[in-house]
Short mmCIF file of C-alpha atoms in Angstrom, two decimals:
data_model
loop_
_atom_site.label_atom_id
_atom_site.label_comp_id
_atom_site.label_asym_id
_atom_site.label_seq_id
_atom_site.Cartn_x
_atom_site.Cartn_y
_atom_site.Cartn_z
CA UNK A 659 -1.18 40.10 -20.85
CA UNK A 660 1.46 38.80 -22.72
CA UNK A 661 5.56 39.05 -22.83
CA UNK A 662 7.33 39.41 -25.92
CA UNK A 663 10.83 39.22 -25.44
CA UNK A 664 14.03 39.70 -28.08
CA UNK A 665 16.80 36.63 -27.72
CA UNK A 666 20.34 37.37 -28.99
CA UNK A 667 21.39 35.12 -31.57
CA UNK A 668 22.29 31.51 -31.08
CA UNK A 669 25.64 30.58 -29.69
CA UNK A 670 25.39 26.82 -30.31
CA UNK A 671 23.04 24.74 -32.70
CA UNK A 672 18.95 24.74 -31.36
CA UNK A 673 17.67 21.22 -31.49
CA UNK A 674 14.45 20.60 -33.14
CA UNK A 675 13.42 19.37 -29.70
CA UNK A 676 14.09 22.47 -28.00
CA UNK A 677 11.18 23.56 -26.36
CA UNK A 678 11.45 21.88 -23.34
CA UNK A 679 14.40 24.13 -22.85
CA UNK A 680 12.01 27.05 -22.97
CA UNK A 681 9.74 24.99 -20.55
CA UNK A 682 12.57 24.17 -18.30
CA UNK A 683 13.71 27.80 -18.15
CA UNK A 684 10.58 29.08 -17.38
CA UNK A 685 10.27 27.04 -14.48
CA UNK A 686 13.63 27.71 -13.38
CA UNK A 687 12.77 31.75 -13.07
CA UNK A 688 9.56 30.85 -11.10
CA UNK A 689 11.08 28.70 -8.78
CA UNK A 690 7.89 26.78 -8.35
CA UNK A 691 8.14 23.13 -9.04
CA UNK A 692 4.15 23.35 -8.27
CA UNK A 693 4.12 24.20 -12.07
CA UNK A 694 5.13 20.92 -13.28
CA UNK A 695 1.84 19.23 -12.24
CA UNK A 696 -0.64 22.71 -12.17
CA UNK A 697 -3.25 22.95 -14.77
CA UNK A 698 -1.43 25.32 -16.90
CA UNK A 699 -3.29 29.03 -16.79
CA UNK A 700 -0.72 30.30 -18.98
CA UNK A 701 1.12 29.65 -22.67
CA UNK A 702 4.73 29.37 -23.76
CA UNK A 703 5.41 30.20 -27.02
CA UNK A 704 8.03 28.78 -29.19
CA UNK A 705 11.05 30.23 -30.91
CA UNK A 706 10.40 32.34 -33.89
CA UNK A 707 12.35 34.21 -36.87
CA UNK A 708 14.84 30.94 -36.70
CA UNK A 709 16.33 28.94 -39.95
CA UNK A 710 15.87 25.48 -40.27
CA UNK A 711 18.79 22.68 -41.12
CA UNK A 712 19.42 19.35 -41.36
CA UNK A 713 20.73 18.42 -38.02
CA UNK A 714 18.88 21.65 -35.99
CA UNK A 715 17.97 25.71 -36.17
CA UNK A 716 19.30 28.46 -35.87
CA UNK A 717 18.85 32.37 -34.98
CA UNK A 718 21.63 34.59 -36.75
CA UNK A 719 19.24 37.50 -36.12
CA UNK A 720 18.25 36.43 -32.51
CA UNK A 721 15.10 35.11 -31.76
CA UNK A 722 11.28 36.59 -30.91
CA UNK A 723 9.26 34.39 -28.05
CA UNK A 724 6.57 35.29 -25.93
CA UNK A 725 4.72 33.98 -22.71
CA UNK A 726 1.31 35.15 -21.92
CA UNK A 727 -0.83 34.76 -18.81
CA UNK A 728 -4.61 35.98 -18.26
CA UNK A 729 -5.59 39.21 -16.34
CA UNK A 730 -6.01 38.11 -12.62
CA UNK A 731 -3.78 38.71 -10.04
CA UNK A 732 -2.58 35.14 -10.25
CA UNK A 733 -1.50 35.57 -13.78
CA UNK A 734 0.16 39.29 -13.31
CA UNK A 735 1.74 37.84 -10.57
CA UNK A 736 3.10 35.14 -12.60
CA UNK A 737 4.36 37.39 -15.24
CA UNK A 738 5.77 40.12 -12.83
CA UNK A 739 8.07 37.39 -11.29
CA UNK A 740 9.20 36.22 -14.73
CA UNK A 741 10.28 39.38 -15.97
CA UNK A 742 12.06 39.97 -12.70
CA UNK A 743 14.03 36.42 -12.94
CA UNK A 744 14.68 37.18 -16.66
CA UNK A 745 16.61 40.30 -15.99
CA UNK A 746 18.69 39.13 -12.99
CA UNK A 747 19.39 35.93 -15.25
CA UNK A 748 18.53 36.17 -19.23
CA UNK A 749 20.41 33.53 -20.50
CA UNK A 750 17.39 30.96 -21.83
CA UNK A 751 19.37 28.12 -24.23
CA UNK A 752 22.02 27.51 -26.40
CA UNK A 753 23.95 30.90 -26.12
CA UNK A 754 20.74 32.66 -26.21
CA UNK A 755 20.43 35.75 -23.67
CA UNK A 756 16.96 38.09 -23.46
CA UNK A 757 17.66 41.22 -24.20
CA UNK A 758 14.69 43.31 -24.29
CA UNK A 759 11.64 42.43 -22.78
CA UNK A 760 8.12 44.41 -23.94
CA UNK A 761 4.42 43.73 -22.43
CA UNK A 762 1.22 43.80 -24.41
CA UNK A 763 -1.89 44.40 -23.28
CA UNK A 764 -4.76 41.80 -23.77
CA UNK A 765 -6.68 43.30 -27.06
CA UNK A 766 -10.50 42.65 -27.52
CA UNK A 767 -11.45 40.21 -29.85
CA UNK A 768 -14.73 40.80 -29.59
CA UNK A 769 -17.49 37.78 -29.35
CA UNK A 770 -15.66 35.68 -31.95
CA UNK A 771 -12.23 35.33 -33.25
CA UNK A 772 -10.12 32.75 -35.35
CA UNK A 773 -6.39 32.35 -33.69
CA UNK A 774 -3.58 30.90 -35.51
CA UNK A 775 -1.50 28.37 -34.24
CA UNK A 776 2.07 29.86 -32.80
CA UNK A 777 2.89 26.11 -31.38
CA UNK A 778 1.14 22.49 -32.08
CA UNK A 779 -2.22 21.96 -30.58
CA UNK A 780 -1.92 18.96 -28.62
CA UNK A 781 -5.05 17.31 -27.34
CA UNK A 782 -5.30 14.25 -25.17
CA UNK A 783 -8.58 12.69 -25.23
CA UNK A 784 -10.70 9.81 -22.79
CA UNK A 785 -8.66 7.27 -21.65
CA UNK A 786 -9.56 4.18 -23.30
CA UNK A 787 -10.56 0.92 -20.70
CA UNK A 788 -6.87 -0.43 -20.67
CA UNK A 789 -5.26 3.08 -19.66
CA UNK A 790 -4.10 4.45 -22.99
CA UNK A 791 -4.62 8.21 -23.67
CA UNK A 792 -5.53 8.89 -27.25
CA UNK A 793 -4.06 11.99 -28.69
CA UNK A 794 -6.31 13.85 -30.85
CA UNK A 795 -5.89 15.77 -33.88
CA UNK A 796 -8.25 18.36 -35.93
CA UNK A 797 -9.72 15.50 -37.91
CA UNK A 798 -10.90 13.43 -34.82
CA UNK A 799 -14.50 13.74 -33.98
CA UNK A 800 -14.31 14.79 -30.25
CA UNK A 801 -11.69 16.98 -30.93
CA UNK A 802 -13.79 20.18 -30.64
CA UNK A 803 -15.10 18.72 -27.59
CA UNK A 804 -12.38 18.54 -25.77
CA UNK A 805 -10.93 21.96 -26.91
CA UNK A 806 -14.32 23.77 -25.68
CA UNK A 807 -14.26 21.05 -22.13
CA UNK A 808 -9.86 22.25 -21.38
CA UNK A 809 -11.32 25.73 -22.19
CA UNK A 810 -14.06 25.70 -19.29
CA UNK A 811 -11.97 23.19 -16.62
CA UNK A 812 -8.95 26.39 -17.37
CA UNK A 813 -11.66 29.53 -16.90
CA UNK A 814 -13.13 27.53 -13.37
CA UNK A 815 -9.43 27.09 -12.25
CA UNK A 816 -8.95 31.12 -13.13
CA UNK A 817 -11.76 31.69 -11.17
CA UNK A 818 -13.67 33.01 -14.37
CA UNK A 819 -16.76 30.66 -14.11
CA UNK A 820 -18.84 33.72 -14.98
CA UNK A 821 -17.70 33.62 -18.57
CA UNK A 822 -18.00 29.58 -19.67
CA UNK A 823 -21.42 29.80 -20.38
CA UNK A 824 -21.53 30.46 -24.45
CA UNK A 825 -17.63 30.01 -24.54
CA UNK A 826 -16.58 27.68 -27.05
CA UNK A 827 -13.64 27.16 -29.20
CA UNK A 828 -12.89 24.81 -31.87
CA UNK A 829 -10.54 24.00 -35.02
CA UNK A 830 -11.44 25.78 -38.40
CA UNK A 831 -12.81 23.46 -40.91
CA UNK A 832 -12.93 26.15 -43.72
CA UNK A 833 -8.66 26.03 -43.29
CA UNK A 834 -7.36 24.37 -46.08
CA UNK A 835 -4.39 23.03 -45.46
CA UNK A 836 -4.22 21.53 -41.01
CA UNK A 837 -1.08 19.43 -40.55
CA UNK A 838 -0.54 17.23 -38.02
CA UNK A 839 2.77 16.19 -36.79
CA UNK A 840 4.28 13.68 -34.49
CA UNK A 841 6.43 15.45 -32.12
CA UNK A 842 9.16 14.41 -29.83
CA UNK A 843 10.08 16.04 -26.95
CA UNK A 844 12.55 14.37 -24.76
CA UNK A 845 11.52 10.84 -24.17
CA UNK A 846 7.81 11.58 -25.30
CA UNK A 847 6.01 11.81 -28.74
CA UNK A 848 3.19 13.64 -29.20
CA UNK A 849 0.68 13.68 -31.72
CA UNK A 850 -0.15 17.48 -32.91
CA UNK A 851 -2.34 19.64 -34.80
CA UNK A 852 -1.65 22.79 -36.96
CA UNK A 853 -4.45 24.79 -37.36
CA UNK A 854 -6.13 27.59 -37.11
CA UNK A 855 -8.70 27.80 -34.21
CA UNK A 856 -12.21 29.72 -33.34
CA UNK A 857 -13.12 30.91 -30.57
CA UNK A 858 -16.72 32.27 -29.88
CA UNK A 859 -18.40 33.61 -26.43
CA UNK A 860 -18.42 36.63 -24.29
CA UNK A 861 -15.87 38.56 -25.03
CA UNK A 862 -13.60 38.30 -21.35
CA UNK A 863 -13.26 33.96 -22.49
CA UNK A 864 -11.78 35.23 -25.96
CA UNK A 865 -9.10 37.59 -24.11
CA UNK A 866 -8.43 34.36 -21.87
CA UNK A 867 -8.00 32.10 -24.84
CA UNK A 868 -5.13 34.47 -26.32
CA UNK A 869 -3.63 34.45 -23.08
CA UNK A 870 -3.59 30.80 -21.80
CA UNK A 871 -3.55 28.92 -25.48
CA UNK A 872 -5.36 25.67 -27.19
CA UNK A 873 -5.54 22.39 -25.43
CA UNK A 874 -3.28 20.27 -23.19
CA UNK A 875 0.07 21.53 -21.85
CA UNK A 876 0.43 25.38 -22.84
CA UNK A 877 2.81 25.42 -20.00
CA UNK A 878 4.98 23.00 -22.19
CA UNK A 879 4.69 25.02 -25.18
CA UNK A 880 1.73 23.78 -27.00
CA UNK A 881 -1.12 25.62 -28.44
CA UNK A 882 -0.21 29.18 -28.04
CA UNK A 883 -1.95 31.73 -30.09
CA UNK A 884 -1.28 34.43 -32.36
#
């Protein structure tokens, strides 16, 4: 299932490093540090309908964001106590209040779909013999690898081990224009991907996929999927 909720417009100026604000309130509704080191079975979105200038963004018109979590009772759980924290206290960053929340139902994709990026895919791969983690982008060889391998470690974690067999997901070669970026966030800089991404096996890891986003830390707003 996934959240969609309506932010009021922006009170003070959004830094282009804001999504750990979104990360940081998130956290704050569940109340559950646990979160900070948890494989992340669910995805933050990031700020959308915004305008972009020099020195930061911002939302005249409000702003649209969702969080999505898969259909277990963990994840409706999850979701249920966020939309209860959210309405006892909205406010989310920079003068920025929820004022509408609205759920949506997990659709079926089917047995294959192609997802487009809402947030940078970050993907960290093997750490090398002196303890550096490369970060991967679309163009690196085992980057479909270790989409598909996050994919299967997040559906055991769910408790979905029923549906890894077949389940893949990888980026779209046919897309013609992928971007990577170098992102900071806080103190850290990460190396991310823009592209679309497919995703092909029963139908159940699709739906999860939607909900729980592309890659490494979804729970810090990277790789969610529209």
């Amino acid at each position: 299932m996934r959240l969609h909720f309506q932010l009021s417009p922006n009170l003070q100026l959004v830094p282009f490093t804001y999504p750990h604000f979104l990360v940081g309130r998130v956290h704050r509704w569940l109340d559950k540090n646990a979160l900070h080191d948890a494989l992340s079975l669910y995805s933050i979105g990031w700020l959308q309908s915004g305008h972009g200038r020099k020195d930061g963004l911002i939302f005249p018109d409000g702003a649209r964001w969702f969080i999505s979590a898969p259909d277990t009772p963990e994840g409706d759980d999850l979701l249920s106590r966020i939309v209860s924290a959210a309405q006892s206290d909205p406010m989310v960053c920079c003068g920025m209040e929820v004022t509408q929340i609205s759920a949506q139902r997990t659709p079926d994709f089917g047995p294959r779909h192609v997802f487009r990026a809402d947030s940078p895919i970050f993907l960290r791969g093997d750490r090398t013999p002196d303890g550096y983690d490369p970060h991967l982008i679309y163009s690196d060889e085992a980057a479909d690898t270790v989409l598909t391998r996050v994919l299967h470690k997040k559906l055991a974690a769910a408790g979905l081990s029923d549906h890894i067999e077949g389940a893949t997901l990888r980026f779209d070669r046919s897309f013609r224009t992928p971007k990577t970026r170098l992102i900071q966030i806080q103190e850290s800089k990460k190396r991310v991907t823009v592209c679309p991404v497919i995703a092909e096996g029963p139908k159940e890891a699709i739906q999860f996929v939607w909900n729980t986003g592309a890659g490494h830390l979804t729970g810090c707003a990277f790789g969610s999927l529209i």
